[in-house]
Coordinates of C-alpha atoms and ligand atoms in Angstrom, one line a residue:
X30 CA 51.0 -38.4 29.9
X31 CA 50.8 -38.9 34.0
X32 CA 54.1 -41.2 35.2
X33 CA 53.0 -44.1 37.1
X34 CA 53.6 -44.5 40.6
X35 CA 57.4 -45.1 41.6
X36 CA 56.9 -49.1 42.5
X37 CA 59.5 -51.4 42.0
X38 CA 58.4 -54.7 42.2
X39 CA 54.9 -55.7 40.4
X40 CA 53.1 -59.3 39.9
X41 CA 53.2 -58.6 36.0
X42 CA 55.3 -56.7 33.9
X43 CA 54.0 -55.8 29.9
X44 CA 56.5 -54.4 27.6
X45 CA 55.2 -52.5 24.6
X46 CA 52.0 -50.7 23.7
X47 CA 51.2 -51.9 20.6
X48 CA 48.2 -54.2 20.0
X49 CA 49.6 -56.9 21.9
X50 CA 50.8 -55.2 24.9
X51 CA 47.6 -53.0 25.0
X52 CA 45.3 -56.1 24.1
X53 CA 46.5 -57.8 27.7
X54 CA 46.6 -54.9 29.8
X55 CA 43.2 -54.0 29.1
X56 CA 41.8 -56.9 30.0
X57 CA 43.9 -57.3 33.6
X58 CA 42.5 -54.2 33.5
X59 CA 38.8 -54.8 33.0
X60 CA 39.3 -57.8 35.4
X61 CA 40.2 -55.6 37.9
X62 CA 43.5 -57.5 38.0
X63 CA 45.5 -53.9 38.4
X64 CA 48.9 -55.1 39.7
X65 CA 51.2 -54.4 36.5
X66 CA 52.5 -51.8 34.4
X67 CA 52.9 -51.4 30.8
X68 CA 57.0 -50.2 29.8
X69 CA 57.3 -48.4 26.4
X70 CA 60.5 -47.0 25.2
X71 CA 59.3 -44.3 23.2
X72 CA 57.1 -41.6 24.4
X73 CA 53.5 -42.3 22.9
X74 CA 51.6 -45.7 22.0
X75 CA 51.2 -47.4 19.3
X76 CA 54.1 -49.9 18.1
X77 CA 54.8 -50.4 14.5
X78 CA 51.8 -48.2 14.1
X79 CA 54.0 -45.4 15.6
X80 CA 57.2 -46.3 13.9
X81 CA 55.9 -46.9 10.4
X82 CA 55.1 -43.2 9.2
X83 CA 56.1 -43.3 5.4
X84 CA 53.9 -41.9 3.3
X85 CA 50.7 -43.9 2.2
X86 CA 51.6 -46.4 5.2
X87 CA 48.2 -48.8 5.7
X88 CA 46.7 -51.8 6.6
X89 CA 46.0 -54.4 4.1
X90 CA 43.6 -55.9 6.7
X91 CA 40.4 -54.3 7.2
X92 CA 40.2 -52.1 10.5
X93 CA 36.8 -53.0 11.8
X94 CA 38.6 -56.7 12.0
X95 CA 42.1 -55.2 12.5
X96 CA 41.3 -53.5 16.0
X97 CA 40.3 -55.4 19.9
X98 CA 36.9 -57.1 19.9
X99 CA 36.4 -56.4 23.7
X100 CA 37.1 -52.2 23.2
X101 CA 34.7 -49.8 22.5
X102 CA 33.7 -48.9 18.9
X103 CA 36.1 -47.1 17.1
X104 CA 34.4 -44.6 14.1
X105 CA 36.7 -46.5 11.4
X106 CA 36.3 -43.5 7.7
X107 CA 37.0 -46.4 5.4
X108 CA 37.7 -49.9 5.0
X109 CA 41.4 -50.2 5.2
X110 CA 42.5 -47.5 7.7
X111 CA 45.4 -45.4 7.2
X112 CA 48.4 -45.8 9.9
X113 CA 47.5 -42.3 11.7
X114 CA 44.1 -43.6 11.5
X115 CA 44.9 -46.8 13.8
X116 CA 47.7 -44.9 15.8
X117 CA 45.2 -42.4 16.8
X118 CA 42.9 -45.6 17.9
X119 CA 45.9 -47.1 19.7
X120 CA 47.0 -44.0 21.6
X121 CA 42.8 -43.6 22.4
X122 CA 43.2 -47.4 24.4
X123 CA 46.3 -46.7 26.1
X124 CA 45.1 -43.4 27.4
X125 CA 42.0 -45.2 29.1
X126 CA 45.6 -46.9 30.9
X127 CA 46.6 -44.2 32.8
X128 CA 49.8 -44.6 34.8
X129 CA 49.7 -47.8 34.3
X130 CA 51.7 -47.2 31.0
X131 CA 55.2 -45.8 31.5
X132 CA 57.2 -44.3 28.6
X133 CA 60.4 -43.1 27.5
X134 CA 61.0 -46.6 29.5
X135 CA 63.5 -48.9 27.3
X136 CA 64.0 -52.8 28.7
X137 CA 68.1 -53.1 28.2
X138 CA 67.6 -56.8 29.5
X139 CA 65.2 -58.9 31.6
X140 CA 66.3 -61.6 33.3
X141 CA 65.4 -64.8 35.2
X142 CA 66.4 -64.8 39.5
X143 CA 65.9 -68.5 39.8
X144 CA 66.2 -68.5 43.4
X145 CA 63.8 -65.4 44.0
X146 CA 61.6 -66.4 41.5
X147 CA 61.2 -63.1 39.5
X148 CA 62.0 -61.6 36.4
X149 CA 64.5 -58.4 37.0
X150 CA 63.8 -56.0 34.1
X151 CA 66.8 -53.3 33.9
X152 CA 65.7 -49.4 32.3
X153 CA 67.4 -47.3 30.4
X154 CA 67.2 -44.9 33.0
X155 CA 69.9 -47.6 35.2
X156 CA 66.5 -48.4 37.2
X157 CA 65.5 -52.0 38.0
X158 CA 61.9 -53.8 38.5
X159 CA 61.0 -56.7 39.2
X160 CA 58.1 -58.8 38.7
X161 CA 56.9 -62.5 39.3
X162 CA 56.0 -62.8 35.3
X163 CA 56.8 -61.0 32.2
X164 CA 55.5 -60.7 29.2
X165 CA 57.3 -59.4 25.8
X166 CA 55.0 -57.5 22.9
X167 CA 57.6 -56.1 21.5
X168 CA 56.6 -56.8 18.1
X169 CA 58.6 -59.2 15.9
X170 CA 58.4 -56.9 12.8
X171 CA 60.1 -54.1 15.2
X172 CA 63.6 -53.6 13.9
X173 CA 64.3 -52.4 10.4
X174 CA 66.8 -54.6 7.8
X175 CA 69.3 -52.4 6.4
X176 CA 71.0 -54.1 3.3
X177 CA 74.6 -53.6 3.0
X178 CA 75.0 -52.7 -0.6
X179 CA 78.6 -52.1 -1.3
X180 CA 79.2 -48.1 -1.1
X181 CA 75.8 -46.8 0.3
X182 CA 78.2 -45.4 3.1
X183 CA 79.1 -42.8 0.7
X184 CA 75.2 -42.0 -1.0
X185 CA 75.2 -38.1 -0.1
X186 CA 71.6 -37.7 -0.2
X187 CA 68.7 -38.3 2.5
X188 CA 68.9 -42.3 2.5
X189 CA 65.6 -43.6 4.4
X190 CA 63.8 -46.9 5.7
X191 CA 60.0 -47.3 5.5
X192 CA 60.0 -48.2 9.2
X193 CA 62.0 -45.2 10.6
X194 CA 60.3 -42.5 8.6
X195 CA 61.1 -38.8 9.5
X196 CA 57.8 -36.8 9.7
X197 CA 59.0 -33.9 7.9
X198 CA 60.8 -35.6 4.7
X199 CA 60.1 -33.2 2.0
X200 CA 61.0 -35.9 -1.7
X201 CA 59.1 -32.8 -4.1
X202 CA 60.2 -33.1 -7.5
X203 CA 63.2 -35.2 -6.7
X204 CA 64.8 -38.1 -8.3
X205 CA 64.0 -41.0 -5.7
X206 CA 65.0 -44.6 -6.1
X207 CA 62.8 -47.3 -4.4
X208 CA 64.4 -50.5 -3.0
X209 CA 62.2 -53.9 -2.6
X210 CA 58.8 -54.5 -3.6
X211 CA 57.0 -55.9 -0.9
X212 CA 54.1 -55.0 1.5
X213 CA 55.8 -51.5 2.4
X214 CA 57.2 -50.8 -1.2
X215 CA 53.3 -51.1 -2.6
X216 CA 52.0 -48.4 0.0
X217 CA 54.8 -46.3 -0.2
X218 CA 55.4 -46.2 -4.2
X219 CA 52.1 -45.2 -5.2
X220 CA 52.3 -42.8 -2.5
X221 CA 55.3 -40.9 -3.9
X222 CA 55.1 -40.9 -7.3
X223 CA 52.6 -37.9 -8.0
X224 CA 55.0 -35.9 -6.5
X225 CA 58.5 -36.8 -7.5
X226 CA 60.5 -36.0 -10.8
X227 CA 61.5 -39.5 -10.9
X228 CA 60.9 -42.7 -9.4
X229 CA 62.9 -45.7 -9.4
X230 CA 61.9 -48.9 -8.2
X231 CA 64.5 -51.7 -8.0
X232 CA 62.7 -55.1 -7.7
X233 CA 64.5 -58.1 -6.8
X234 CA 61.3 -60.5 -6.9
X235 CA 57.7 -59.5 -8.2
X236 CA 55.3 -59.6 -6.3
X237 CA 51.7 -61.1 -6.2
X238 CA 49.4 -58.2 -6.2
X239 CA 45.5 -58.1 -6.1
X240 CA 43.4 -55.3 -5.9
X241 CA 42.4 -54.3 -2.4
X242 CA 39.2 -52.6 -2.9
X243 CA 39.9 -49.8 -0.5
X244 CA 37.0 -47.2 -0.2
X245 CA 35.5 -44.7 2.5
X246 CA 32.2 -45.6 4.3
X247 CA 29.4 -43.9 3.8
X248 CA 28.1 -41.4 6.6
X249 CA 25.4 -43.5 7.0
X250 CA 27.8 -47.1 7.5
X251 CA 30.0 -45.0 9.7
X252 CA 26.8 -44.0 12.0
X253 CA 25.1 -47.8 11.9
X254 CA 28.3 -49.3 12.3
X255 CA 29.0 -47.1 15.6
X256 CA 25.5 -47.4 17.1
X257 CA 24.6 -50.9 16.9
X258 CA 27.0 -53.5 18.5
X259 CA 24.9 -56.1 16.5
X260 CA 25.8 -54.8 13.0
X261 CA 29.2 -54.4 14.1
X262 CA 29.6 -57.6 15.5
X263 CA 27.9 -59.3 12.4
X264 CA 30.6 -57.2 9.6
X265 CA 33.4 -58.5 12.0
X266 CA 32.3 -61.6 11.9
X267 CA 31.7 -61.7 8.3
X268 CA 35.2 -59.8 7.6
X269 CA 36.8 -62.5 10.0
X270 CA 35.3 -65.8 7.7
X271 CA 35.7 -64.2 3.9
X272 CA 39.1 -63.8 4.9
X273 CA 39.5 -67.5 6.7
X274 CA 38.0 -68.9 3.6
X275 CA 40.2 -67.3 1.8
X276 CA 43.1 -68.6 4.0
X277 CA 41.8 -72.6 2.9
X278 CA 43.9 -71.6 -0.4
X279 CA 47.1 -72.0 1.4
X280 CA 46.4 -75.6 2.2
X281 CA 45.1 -76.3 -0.9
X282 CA 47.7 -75.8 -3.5
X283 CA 45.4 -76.6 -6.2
X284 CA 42.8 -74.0 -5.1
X285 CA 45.7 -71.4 -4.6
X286 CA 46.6 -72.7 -8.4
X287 CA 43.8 -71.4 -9.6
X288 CA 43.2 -67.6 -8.2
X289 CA 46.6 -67.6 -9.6
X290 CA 45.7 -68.6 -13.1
X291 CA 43.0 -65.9 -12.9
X292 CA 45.4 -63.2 -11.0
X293 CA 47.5 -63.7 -14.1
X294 CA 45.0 -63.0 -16.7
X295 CA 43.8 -59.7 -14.5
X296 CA 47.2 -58.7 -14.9
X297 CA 47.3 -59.4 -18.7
X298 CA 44.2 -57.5 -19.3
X299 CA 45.5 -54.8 -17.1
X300 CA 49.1 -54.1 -18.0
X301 CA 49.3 -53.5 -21.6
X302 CA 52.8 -52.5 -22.0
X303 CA 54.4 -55.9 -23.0
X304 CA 57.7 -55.2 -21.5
X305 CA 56.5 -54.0 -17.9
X306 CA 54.0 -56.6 -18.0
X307 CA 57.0 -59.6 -18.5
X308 CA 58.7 -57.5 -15.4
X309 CA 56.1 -57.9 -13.1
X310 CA 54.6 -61.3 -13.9
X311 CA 55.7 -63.0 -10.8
X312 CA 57.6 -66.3 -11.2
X313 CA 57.7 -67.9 -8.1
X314 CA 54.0 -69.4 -6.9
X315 CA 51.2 -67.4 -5.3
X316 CA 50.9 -67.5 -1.4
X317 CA 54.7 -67.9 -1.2
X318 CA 55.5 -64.6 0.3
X319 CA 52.4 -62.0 1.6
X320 CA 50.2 -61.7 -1.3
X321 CA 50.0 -57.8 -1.8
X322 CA 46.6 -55.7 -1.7
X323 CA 46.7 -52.6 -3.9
X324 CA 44.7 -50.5 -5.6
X325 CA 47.4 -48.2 -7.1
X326 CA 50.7 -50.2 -8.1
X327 CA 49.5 -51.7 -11.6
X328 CA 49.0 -48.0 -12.5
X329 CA 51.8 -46.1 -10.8
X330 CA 54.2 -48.6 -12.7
X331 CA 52.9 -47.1 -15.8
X332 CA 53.4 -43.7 -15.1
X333 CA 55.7 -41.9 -17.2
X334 CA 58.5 -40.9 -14.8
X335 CA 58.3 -43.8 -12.5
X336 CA 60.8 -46.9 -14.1
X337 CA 60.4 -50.3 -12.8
X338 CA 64.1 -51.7 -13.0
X339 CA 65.0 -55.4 -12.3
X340 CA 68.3 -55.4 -12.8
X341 CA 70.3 -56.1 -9.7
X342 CA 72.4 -53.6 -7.7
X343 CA 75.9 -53.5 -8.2
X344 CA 76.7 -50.4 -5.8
X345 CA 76.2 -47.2 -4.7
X346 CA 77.8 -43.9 -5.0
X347 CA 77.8 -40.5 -3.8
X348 CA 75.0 -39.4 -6.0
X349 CA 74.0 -42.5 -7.8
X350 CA 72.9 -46.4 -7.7
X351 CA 75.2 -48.7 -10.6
X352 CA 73.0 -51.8 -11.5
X353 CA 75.4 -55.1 -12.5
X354 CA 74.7 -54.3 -16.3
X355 CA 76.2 -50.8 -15.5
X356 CA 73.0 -48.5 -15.5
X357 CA 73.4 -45.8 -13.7
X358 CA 70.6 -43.7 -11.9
X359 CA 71.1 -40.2 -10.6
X360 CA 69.2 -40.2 -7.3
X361 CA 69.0 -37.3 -5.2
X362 CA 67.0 -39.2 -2.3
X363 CA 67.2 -43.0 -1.4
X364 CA 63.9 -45.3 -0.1
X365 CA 64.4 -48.5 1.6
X366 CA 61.7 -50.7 1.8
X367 CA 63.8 -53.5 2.6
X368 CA 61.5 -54.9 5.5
X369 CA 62.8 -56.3 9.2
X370 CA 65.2 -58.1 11.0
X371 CA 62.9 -60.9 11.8
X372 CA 65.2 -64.0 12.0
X373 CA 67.7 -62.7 13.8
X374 CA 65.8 -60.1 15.9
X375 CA 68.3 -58.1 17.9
X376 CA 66.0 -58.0 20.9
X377 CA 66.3 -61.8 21.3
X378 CA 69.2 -60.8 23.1
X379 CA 67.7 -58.8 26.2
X380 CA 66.0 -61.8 27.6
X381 CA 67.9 -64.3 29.8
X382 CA 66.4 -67.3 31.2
X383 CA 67.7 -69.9 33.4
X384 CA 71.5 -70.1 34.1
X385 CA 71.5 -66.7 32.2
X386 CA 71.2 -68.5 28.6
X387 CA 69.4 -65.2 26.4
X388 CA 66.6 -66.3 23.6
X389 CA 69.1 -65.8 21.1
X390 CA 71.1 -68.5 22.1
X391 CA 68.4 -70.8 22.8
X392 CA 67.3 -70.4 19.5
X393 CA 70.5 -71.4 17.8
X394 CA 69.2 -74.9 16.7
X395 CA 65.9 -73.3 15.7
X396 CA 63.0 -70.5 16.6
X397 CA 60.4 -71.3 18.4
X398 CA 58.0 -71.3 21.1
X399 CA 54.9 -73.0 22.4
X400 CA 52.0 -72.1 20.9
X401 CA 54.4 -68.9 19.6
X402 CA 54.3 -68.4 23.6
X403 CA 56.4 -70.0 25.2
X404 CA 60.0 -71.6 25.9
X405 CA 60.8 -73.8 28.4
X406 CA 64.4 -72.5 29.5
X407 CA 62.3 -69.4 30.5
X408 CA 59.7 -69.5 33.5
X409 CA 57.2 -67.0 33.7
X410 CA 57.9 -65.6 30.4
X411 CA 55.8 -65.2 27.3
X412 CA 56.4 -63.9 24.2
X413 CA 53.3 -62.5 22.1
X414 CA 53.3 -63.1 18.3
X415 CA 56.1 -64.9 18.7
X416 CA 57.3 -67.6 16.4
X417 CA 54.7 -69.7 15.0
X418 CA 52.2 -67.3 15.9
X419 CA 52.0 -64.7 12.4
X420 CA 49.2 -65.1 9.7
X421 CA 49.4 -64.4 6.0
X422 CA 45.5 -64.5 5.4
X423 CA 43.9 -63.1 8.3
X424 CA 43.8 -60.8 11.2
X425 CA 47.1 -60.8 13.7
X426 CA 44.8 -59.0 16.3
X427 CA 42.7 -62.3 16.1
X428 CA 45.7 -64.2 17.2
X429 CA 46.7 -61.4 20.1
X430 CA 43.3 -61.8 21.7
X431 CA 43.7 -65.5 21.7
X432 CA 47.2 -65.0 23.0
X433 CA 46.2 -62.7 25.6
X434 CA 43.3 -64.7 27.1
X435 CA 45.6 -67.6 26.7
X436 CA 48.1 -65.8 28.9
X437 CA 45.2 -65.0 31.4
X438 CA 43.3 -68.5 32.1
X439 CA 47.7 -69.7 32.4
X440 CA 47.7 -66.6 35.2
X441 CA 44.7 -67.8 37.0
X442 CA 45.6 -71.7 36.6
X443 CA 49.5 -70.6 38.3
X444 CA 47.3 -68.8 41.0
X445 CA 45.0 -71.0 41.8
X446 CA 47.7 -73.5 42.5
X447 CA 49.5 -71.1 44.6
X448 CA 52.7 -71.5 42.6
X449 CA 55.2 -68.8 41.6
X450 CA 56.6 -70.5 38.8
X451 CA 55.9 -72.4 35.6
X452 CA 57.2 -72.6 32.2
X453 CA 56.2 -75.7 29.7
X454 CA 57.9 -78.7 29.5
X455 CA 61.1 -79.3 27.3
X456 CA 58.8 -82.7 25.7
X457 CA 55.9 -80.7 24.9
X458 CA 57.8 -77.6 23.7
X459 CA 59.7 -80.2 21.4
X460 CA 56.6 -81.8 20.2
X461 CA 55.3 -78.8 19.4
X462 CA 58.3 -77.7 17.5
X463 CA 57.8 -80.7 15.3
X464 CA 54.5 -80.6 14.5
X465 CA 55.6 -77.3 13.0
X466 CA 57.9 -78.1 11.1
X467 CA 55.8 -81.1 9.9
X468 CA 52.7 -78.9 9.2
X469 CA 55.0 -76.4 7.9
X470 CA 56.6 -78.6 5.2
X471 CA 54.4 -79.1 2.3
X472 CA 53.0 -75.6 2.5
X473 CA 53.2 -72.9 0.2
X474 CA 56.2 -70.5 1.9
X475 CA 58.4 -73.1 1.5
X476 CA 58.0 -73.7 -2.2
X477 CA 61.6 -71.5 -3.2
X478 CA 60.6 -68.1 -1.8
X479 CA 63.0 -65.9 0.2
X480 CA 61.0 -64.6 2.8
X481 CA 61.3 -63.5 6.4
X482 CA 59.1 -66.1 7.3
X483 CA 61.7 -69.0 6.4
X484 CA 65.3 -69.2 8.8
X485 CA 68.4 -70.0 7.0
X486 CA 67.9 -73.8 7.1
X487 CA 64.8 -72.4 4.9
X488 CA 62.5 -73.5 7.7
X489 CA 59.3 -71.4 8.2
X490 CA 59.2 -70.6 11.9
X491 CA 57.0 -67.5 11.9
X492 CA 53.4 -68.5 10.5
X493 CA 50.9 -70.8 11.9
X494 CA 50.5 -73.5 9.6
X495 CA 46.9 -73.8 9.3
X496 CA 43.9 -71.1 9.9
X497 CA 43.4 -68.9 12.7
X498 CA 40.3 -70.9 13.9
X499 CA 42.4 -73.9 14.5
X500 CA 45.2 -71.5 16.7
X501 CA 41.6 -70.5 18.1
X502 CA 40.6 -74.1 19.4
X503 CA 44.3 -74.9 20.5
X504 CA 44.6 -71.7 22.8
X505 CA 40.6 -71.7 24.0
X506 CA 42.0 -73.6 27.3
X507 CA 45.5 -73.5 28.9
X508 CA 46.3 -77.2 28.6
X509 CA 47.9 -78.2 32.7
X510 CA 49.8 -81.1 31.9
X511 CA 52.0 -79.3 29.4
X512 CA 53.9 -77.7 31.9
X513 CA 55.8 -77.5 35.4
X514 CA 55.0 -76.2 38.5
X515 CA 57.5 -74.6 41.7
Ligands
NAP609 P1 59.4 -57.4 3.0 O1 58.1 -58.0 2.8 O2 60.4 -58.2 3.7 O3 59.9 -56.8 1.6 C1 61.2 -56.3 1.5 C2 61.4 -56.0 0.1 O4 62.8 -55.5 -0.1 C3 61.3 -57.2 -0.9 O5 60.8 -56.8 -2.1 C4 62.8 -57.6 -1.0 O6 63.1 -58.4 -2.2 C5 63.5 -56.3 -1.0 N1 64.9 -56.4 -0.6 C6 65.3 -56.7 0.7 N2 66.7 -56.7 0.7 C7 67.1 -56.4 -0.6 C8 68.3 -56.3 -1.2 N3 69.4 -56.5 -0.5 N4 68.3 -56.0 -2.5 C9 67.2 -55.8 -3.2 N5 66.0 -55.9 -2.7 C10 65.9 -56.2 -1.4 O7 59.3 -56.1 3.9 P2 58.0 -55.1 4.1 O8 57.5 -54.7 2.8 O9 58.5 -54.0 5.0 O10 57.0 -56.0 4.8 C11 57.3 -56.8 5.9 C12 56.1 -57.3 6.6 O11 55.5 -56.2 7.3 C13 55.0 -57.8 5.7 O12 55.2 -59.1 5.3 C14 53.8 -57.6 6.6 O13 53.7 -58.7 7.5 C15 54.1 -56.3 7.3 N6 53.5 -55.2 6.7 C16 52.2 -55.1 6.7 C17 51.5 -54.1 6.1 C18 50.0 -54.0 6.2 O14 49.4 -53.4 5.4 N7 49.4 -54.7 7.2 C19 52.2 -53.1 5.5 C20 53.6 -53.2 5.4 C21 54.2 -54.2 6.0 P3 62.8 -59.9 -2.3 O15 61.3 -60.1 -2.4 O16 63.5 -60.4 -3.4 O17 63.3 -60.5 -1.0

């Protein structure tokens, strides 16, 4: 990879180079807006797409709608691409970046020079930028959650998280216990299992699982699908609006009532051992936590060597897990599919806004952001797929682009002004956050689920309440008044 040029100061600064932070540069790019540069700590592309290597890591969205609609075709081999698959698409984008992109480039804070008007971002490497606005896509499903079970100091064995896979992790014919079983656990389960001696999986709550449907295109899909930009366009479209329909569910309890009457049968018919199937019949309601696509984790549950125990853990030892009945598993490898740190986000902390205040502390009464954007203590600043801004049902890319071109027609308003500040106004930030938490009340994630969607008031703060198409018509014009101008 080329380094960029050694300039300190830019107009816009974009941290990360995952489908956010690639999303925005591409189009400055294609707008021949070229003053910025793209900062990624680690040394290729690719964001959780990078990070997340275990085995049988995918997307439960399918790729020709999980990908940019404004970048050229990318020859997708099945429906729901595998994580090399889309890291291999990601790292093709940022190469058509250049310098633009600099890695091995870690942000240890950002903050706000009121009096300069400019962000000062501070590397790793003890360097400093600065730039007139910044903009953070660093992912809020970034930093891996760790539980502290009592003793897992002392397990003696290879002990590892879904998002910080090793590539060379050799679990042949070992005794492997699996922690959690949520969207990671699903891929990575069914993944393991033909080759282990043993698999445990401790679940804490079942899941709702439906089948995904996964399977390769044809040569002949692969070749229309790449040639015509019509077809293309048309199964994107269509992709994007069976899965909004999908998404009326979750405002209309009754609907979502339903599939799950029917998901529940489907499981009955499928699950014939009485005992598992009483273990994995989910108790709390559908739609309350990510509803799981899998092909594979009815069956790998009824494999012979693979045990599906819901007992809770008591603790850990140097060579075994203890459950609070007293079971005890020899393991010889550990798998934690625990999921992320998104409520209390360490990297909350490297951004400091007016009079020095960091996100983190802003946030104490509650997480949020203008349309999952933007806070008003910070000028200049936006987050992307911040709070308010993740989906359940659909697409995230779909909400990126609208962030990104959201971010651009703000740019060009600021410019056209010929201001060097802005940030939105404490009232409309306020009445946003309460429409939020209004929307956000009756719906389905807040119906006695423990998720990382929900804060510890038991708040959601992370999804939009509604479907993408409304986020669509909220963020299809930067709305002036909103905010304030220097
Ligand atoms: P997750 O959904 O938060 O699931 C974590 C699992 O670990 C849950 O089953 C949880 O149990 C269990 N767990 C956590 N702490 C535990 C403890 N102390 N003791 C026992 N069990 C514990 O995490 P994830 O599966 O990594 O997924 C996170 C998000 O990443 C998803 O919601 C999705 O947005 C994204 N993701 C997407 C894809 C994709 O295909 N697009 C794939 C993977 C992940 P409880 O359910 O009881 O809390």
């Amino acid at each position: 990879m080329t380094s960029s040029p050694p300039s300190a100061h830019w107009s816009l600064i974009i941290i990360g180079t995952g489908f956010a932070g690639l999303s925005l540069a591409l189009q400055r790019m294609n707008g021949r807006q070229e003053d910025f540069i793209v900062l990624e700590q680690a040394q290729s592309p690719g964001g959780t797409w990078r990070d997340n290597r275990y085995p049988g890591c995918a997307c439960d969205v399918p790729s020709h709608l999980y990908s940019l609609s404004g970048a050229p075709p990318w020859d997708w081999q099945r429906k729901y691409a595998e994580a090399p698959d889309i890291e291999a698409y990601l790292a093709h984008l940022a190469h058509s970046l250049g310098s633009r992109i600099r890695y091995r480039a870690q942000v240890t804070s950002a903050s706000w020079q009121a009096h300069k008007q400019l962000w000062q971002v501070e590397l790793n490497d003890g360097s400093c930028l600065t730039c007139r606005f910044l903009v953070a896509g660093v992912g809020p499903l970034s930093e891996p959650a760790w539980p502290d079970f009592p003793g897992v100091e002392n397990f003696t064995g290879p002990l590892l998280h879904t998002a910080r896979w090793s590539k060379n992790q050799d679990l042949k014919g070992q005794r492997v216990g699996l922690i959690g079983t949520g969207a990671s656990a699903i891929q990575v389960g069914p993944a393991l299992a033909p080759e282990v001696a043993q698999l445990i999986i401790f679940q804490r709550t079942a899941p709702w699982v439906v089948d995904r449907k996964d399977h390769p295109y044809t040569p002949g899909i692969r070749r229309l699908l790449r040639t015509s930009p019509f077809l293309r366009r048309a199964y994107r479209t269509w992709l994007y609006f069976t899965r909004e329909l999908k998404g009326l569910a979750f405002l209309r309890p009754n609907l979502m009532r339903k599939i799950e009457a029917y998901v529940r049968r489907d499981l009955t018919h499928k699950v014939v051992n009485p005992r598992l199937r009483q273990k994995i019949m989910p108790k709390t309601p559908m739609g309350c936590k990510r509803i799981l696509l899998s092909d594979t984790w009815w069956s790998t549950l009824e494999f012979p060597h693979v045990t599906l125990e819901t007992d809770p853990i008591h603790h850990i030892e140097a060579t075994h897990l203890v459950t609070e009945t007293g079971t005890r598993y020899a393991l010889d490898a550990l798998v934690l599919a625990t999921g992320f740190r998104y409520q209390d986000n360490p990297m909350a902390r490297l951004f400091k806004g007016e009079e020095g205040i960091t996100l983190e502390e802003f946030w104490k009464e509650q997480r949020s952001a203008y349309l999952g954007m933007m806070m008003p203590s910070f000028p200049n600043f936006f987050l992307l797929t911040g709070p308010f801004s993740g989906l359940g049902h659909n697409s995230i890319v779909f909400m990126i682009e609208c962030q990104t071109r959201w971010i651009q027609s703000a740019l060009a308003h600021v410019a056209a002004l010929g201001k060097s500040e802005f940030k939105v106004r404490a009232q409309a930030y306020a009445a946003f956050t309460n429409e939020m938490n209004r929307r956000s009340k009756n719906s389905l994630w807040m119906q006695g689920c423990q998720s990382w969607y929900l804060d510890p008031e038991g708040r959601n703060t992370a999804l939009w309440p509604g479907l993408s198409l409304s986020y669509w018509w909220r963020t299809r014009r930067f709305n002036a008044q909103d905010f304030e101008y220097a």
